[in-house]
PDB file of C-alpha atoms in Angstrom:
ATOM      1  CA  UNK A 501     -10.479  12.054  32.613  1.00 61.00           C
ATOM      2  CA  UNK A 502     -13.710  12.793  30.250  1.00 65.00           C
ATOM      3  CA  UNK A 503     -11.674  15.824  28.656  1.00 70.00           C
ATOM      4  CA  UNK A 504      -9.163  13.391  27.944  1.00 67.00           C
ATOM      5  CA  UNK A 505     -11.382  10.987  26.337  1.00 64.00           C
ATOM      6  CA  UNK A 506     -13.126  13.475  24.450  1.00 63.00           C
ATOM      7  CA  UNK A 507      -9.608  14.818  22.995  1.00 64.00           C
ATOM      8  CA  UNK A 508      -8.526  11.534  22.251  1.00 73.00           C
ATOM      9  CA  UNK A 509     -11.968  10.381  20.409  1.00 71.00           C
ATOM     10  CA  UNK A 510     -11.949  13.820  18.148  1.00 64.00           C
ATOM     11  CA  UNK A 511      -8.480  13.367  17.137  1.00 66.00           C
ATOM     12  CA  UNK A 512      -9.664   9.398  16.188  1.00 70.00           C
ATOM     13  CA  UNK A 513     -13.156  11.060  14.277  1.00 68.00           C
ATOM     14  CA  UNK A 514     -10.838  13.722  12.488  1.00 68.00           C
ATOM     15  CA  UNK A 515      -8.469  11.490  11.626  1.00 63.00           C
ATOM     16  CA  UNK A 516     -10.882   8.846   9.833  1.00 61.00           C
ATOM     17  CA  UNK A 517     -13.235  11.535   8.043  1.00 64.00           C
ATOM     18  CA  UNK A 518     -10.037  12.903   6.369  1.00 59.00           C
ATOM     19  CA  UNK A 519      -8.879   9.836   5.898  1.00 58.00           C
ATOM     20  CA  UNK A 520     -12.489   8.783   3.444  1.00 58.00           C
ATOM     21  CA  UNK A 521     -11.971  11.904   1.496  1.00 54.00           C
ATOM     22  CA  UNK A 522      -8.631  10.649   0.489  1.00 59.00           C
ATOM     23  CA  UNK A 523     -10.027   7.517  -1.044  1.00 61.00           C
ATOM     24  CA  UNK A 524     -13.366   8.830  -2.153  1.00 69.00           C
ATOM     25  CA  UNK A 525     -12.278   9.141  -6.055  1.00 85.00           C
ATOM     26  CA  UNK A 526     -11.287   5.144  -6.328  1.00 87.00           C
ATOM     27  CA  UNK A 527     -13.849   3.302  -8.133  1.00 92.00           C
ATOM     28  CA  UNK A 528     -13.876  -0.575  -7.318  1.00 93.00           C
ATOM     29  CA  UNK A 529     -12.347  -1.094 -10.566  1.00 94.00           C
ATOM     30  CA  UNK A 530      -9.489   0.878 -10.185  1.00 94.00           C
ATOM     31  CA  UNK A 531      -8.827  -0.932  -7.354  1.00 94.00           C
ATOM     32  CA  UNK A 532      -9.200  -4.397  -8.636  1.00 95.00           C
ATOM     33  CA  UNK A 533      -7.037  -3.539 -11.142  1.00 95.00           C
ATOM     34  CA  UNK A 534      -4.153  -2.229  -8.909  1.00 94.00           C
ATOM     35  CA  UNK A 535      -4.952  -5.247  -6.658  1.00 94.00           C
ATOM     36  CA  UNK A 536      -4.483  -7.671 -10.535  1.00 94.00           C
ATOM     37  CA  UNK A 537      -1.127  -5.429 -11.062  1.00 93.00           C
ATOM     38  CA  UNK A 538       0.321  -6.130  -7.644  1.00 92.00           C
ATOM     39  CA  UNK A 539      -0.361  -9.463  -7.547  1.00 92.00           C
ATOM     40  CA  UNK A 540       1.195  -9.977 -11.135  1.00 92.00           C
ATOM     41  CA  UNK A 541       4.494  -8.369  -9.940  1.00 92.00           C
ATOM     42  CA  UNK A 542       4.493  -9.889  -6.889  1.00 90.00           C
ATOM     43  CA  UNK A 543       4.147  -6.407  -5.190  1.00 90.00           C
ATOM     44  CA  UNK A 544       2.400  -8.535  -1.804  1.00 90.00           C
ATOM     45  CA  UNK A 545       3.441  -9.183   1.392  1.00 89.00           C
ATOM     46  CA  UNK A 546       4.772 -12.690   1.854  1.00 86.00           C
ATOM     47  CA  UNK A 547       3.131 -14.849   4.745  1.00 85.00           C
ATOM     48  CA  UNK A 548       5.229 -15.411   7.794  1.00 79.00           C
ATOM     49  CA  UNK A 549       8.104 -12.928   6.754  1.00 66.00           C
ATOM     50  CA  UNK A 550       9.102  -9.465   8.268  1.00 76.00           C
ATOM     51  CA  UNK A 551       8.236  -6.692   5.400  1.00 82.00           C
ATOM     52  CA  UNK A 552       9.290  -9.081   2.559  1.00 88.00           C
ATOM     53  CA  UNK A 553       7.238  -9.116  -0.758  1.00 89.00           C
ATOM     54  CA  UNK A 554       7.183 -12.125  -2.961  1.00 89.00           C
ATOM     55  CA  UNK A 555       8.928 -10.792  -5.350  1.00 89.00           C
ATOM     56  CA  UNK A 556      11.954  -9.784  -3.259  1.00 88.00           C
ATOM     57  CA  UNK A 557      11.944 -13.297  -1.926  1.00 88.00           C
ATOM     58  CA  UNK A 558      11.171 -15.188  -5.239  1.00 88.00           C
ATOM     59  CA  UNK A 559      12.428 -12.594  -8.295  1.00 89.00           C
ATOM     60  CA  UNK A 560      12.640 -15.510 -10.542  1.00 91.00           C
ATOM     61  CA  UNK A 561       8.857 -16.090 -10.624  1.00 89.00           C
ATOM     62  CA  UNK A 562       8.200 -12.618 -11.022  1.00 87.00           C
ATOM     63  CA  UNK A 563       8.836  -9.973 -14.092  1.00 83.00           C
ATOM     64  CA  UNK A 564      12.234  -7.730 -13.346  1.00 79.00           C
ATOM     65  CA  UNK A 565      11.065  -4.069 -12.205  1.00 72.00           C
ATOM     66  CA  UNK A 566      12.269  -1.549 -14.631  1.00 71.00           C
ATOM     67  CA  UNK A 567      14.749   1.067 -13.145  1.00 68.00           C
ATOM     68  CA  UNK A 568      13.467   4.885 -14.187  1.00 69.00           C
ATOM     69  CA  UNK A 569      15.950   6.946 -15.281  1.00 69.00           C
ATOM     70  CA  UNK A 570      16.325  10.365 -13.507  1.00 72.00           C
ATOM     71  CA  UNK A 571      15.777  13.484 -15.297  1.00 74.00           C
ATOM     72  CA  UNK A 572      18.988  14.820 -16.272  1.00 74.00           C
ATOM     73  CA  UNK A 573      20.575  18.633 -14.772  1.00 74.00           C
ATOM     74  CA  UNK A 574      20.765  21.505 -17.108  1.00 65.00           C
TER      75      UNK A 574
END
């Protein structure tokens, strides 16, 4: 039983500490400003719905997304 909670608390410590490293070069303004962006689009979970964004469930209050063309074969 204790070598089972130690495996299962080192795979929770591992797990976080690589997890930090992975957000350690965002400044706060970065974020703010992807946080601004997403909130503009309407990239943000909607309250009460299953994995719905505002803008899927209201597109007319929010700006069309633009469609990115694929690079083409040679």
């Amino acid at each position: 039983m204790k070598n089972k909670f130690a495996a299962i608390t080192l795979v929770l410590a591992s797990g976080l500490i690589a997890g930090t490293s992975a957000l350690a070069g965002v400044t706060r303004e970065q974020v703010k400003a992807e946080l601004a962006e997403a909130i503009r689009t309407g990239d943000m979970p909607a309250h009460g719905e299953e994995s719905r964004k505002l803008n899927e469930l209201y597109p007319h209050l929010y700006p069309a997304k633009q469609a990115q063309a694929s690079p083409a074969r040679e």
